[in-house]
Coordinates of C-alpha atoms and ligand atoms in Angstrom, one line a residue:
M1 CA -9.3 148.8 -41.9
P2 CA -9.0 146.3 -39.1
V3 CA -5.9 146.3 -37.0
I4 CA -5.0 142.9 -35.4
E5 CA -2.8 142.8 -32.5
A6 CA -0.1 140.6 -33.3
R7 CA 3.8 139.8 -32.2
P8 CA 6.3 141.4 -33.2
S9 CA 3.6 144.4 -33.8
A10 CA 0.0 145.3 -34.6
I11 CA -0.9 145.0 -38.5
E12 CA -3.5 146.3 -40.5
F13 CA -5.1 144.1 -43.2
D14 CA -8.0 144.6 -45.7
P15 CA -10.9 141.7 -45.1
G16 CA -11.1 142.5 -48.8
S17 CA -7.8 140.8 -49.3
A18 CA -7.0 138.4 -47.2
A19 CA -7.8 134.6 -46.6
L20 CA -8.1 132.4 -43.5
L21 CA -5.8 129.3 -44.7
V22 CA -6.9 126.1 -42.3
I23 CA -4.2 123.6 -42.7
D24 CA -4.0 119.9 -42.8
M25 CA -6.9 119.5 -40.0
Q26 CA -7.8 115.9 -41.3
R27 CA -8.6 112.7 -39.7
D28 CA -4.9 111.8 -40.2
F29 CA -3.7 113.7 -38.2
L30 CA -5.8 114.0 -35.3
E31 CA -7.7 110.8 -34.4
P32 CA -6.0 107.6 -33.9
G33 CA -5.0 105.4 -36.6
G34 CA -4.2 107.5 -39.1
F35 CA -0.9 109.3 -40.6
G36 CA 0.1 111.1 -37.7
A37 CA -0.3 108.0 -34.8
A38 CA 1.7 105.6 -37.7
L39 CA 4.6 108.3 -36.6
G40 CA 4.5 107.7 -33.2
N41 CA 2.9 110.4 -32.4
D42 CA 0.1 111.6 -29.3
V43 CA -2.6 112.5 -31.4
S44 CA -4.9 113.7 -28.7
L45 CA -2.2 116.7 -28.3
L46 CA -4.2 118.3 -31.5
G47 CA -7.5 117.7 -30.4
R48 CA -7.5 121.4 -28.5
V49 CA -6.8 123.5 -31.9
V50 CA -10.4 122.3 -33.3
A51 CA -12.4 125.0 -31.0
P52 CA -10.3 127.9 -32.3
C53 CA -10.0 127.2 -35.8
R54 CA -14.0 126.6 -35.9
D55 CA -14.2 130.2 -34.2
A56 CA -11.5 131.7 -36.9
L57 CA -13.9 129.9 -39.6
R58 CA -17.0 131.8 -37.8
I59 CA -15.4 134.9 -38.1
A60 CA -13.7 134.7 -41.2
R61 CA -17.3 133.4 -43.1
A62 CA -18.9 136.3 -41.2
A63 CA -16.6 139.1 -42.5
G64 CA -16.2 137.8 -46.1
I65 CA -12.7 136.8 -45.9
A66 CA -12.2 134.4 -48.3
V67 CA -11.9 130.6 -46.5
L68 CA -9.4 127.9 -48.6
H69 CA -8.6 124.5 -46.8
T70 CA -5.6 122.0 -47.3
R71 CA -5.1 118.6 -47.3
E72 CA -1.9 116.8 -47.1
G73 CA -2.1 113.3 -49.2
H74 CA -1.4 110.8 -52.1
R75 CA -2.6 109.5 -54.9
P76 CA -4.4 105.7 -54.6
D77 CA -1.5 104.4 -57.0
L78 CA 1.2 106.3 -54.8
S79 CA 2.6 107.9 -58.3
D80 CA 3.0 111.4 -56.5
A81 CA 4.0 109.8 -52.7
P82 CA 8.4 110.0 -52.9
R83 CA 9.9 106.7 -51.8
A84 CA 11.7 108.4 -49.1
K85 CA 8.3 109.5 -47.5
V86 CA 7.1 106.3 -47.7
H87 CA 9.7 104.2 -46.2
R88 CA 9.7 106.7 -43.5
S89 CA 7.4 104.4 -41.6
P90 CA 7.9 100.9 -40.4
P91 CA 6.2 98.7 -42.9
G92 CA 2.2 98.2 -42.2
L93 CA 2.0 101.6 -41.1
R94 CA 3.2 103.6 -44.2
I95 CA 1.1 105.7 -46.2
G96 CA -1.0 103.4 -48.5
D97 CA -1.0 100.8 -46.0
P98 CA -4.9 99.7 -44.4
G99 CA -5.9 101.2 -41.2
P100 CA -8.9 101.9 -39.2
M101 CA -9.6 105.2 -41.4
G102 CA -8.8 103.6 -44.6
R103 CA -5.4 103.6 -46.3
I104 CA -3.1 106.3 -44.8
L105 CA -2.6 109.2 -46.0
I106 CA -4.8 108.8 -49.0
R107 CA -6.9 110.7 -51.0
G108 CA -10.6 109.7 -50.8
E109 CA -10.3 107.5 -47.6
P110 CA -12.1 108.6 -44.3
G111 CA -8.7 109.6 -42.8
H112 CA -7.9 112.0 -45.8
E113 CA -11.0 114.3 -44.8
I114 CA -10.9 117.3 -42.6
V115 CA -12.3 116.6 -39.3
P116 CA -16.6 117.4 -39.4
E117 CA -16.4 120.1 -37.3
L118 CA -14.1 122.1 -39.5
A119 CA -16.1 120.7 -42.9
P120 CA -15.5 123.3 -45.6
E121 CA -18.5 125.1 -47.0
P122 CA -19.6 124.7 -50.5
G123 CA -17.5 127.4 -52.6
E124 CA -14.1 127.3 -49.9
P125 CA -11.5 125.9 -52.2
V126 CA -10.2 122.5 -51.2
I127 CA -6.3 122.3 -52.0
D128 CA -4.9 118.6 -51.8
K129 CA -1.2 118.9 -51.9
P130 CA 1.4 115.7 -51.7
G131 CA 4.0 117.7 -49.8
K132 CA 4.6 120.0 -46.6
G133 CA 4.1 123.4 -48.0
A134 CA 1.1 124.2 -49.4
F135 CA 2.6 125.7 -52.4
Y136 CA 4.3 122.9 -53.2
Q137 CA 3.1 121.4 -56.4
T138 CA -0.6 123.0 -56.0
D139 CA -3.0 125.7 -58.0
L140 CA -2.6 127.6 -54.2
E141 CA -0.6 130.5 -55.5
L142 CA -2.5 130.9 -58.9
M143 CA -6.0 131.0 -57.2
L144 CA -4.5 133.9 -54.0
R145 CA -3.4 135.6 -56.8
N146 CA -6.7 135.7 -59.1
R147 CA -8.4 136.6 -55.8
G148 CA -6.0 139.4 -54.8
I149 CA -5.8 137.5 -51.8
E150 CA -2.2 139.9 -50.0
T151 CA -2.5 138.7 -46.3
L152 CA -3.1 134.8 -45.2
L153 CA -4.5 134.3 -42.0
V154 CA -2.8 130.7 -41.0
A155 CA -4.2 128.0 -39.0
G156 CA -4.1 124.2 -39.0
V157 CA -1.3 121.5 -38.0
T158 CA 1.1 120.7 -37.4
T159 CA 2.9 124.1 -36.1
E160 CA 6.4 123.6 -37.3
V161 CA 5.8 121.0 -40.1
C162 CA 3.0 122.1 -42.7
V163 CA 2.3 125.4 -41.2
H164 CA 5.7 126.8 -41.1
T165 CA 6.6 125.3 -44.5
T166 CA 4.0 126.9 -46.0
V167 CA 4.3 130.3 -44.2
R168 CA 7.6 130.5 -45.5
E169 CA 6.7 129.7 -49.0
A170 CA 4.0 132.5 -48.7
N171 CA 6.6 134.9 -47.6
D172 CA 8.9 134.1 -50.4
R173 CA 5.8 135.0 -52.6
G174 CA 4.8 138.2 -51.2
L175 CA 2.2 137.3 -49.0
R176 CA 1.8 138.8 -45.4
C177 CA 1.3 136.0 -43.0
I178 CA -0.6 136.1 -39.5
V179 CA -0.5 132.9 -37.8
L180 CA -2.8 132.6 -35.2
A181 CA -1.1 130.7 -32.4
D182 CA -4.4 128.8 -31.1
C183 CA -5.3 128.0 -34.0
C184 CA -2.4 126.0 -34.7
G185 CA -1.0 122.8 -33.0
S186 CA 1.7 120.1 -32.6
Y187 CA 2.7 117.0 -31.2
F188 CA 5.5 118.4 -29.9
P189 CA 4.7 122.0 -27.4
E190 CA 7.9 122.8 -27.3
F191 CA 8.1 122.7 -31.5
H192 CA 5.1 124.8 -31.6
E193 CA 6.5 127.8 -29.7
A194 CA 9.6 128.0 -31.2
A195 CA 8.1 127.3 -34.5
L196 CA 6.4 130.8 -33.9
A197 CA 8.8 132.2 -32.0
M198 CA 10.6 132.0 -35.5
V199 CA 7.8 133.8 -37.1
A200 CA 7.9 136.8 -35.0
A201 CA 11.5 137.1 -34.4
Q202 CA 13.8 139.9 -36.1
G203 CA 11.1 142.4 -36.5
G204 CA 8.6 139.3 -38.3
I205 CA 11.3 137.6 -40.4
F206 CA 8.5 135.5 -41.7
G207 CA 5.3 137.4 -40.5
W208 CA 3.3 137.9 -37.5
V209 CA 1.5 135.8 -34.8
S210 CA -1.7 136.7 -32.9
D211 CA -4.6 134.7 -32.2
V212 CA -8.3 134.3 -32.6
A213 CA -9.4 136.4 -29.6
A214 CA -7.3 139.2 -31.1
L215 CA -9.0 138.3 -35.0
R216 CA -12.8 138.6 -32.9
R217 CA -11.1 142.4 -31.7
A218 CA -10.1 143.1 -34.9
M219 CA -13.4 142.0 -36.9
G220 CA -15.2 144.2 -34.2
E221 CA -16.7 141.7 -32.5
T222 CA -17.2 141.3 -28.7
G223 CA -17.5 139.2 -26.0
R224 CA -17.0 135.4 -26.4
D225 CA -17.4 133.1 -29.2
T226 CA -20.0 130.5 -28.7
A227 CA -19.0 128.2 -31.7
Ligands
C5J1 C1 2.9 116.2 -41.2 C2 1.7 118.0 -41.4 N1 3.3 116.5 -39.9 N2 0.2 118.6 -42.1 N3 1.9 116.7 -41.9 O1 3.5 115.5 -41.6 O2 2.3 118.8 -40.7

């Protein structure tokens, strides 16, 4: 079985019961004019995550590791959007308001789409979630149980919000989470580092922290990625 180098310790995992979960790599978070920008963030900070994520996707697909994607967003009528969440941004920049990529954080709009470089392949489930955690009000847990998934390789944005919430939820459901550090990003680099440190602290209280190069080595690949 492959062993991946990680913090706080290397970990063995079975690719047949592992899944790569790519969280919220949407235009709304990565491009100007979307939800991330509406909250006052510098979205250019997330762009560096795309290439490592593409590499992780390529490795997982080649190794037969299941791949799942999530998207954060809401129904066009906002019936699943808590008022407290909608009202957190100023009028004109709220969830549902029109923007350069369509209505902000609304399913079906261009901004809600996953960035083209990381587009899901046919057969890869895309889980639409109304909250930060990927297990909240979704059928993700059922899908993972039905596929016999025990280990999650976790990538996406943002590290301390949707990635962290999801890792905490997964940990409580008995899943082993290996967070791929360079495949995760934040508008706040110091939060990214702190969030990863929290995962691996106390002997790995929520999981393990690794990176895409270690995944590549674990799967027996040598040399640099060409993606
Ligand atoms: C945020 C996310 N940061 N996907 N969402 O609002 O992390």
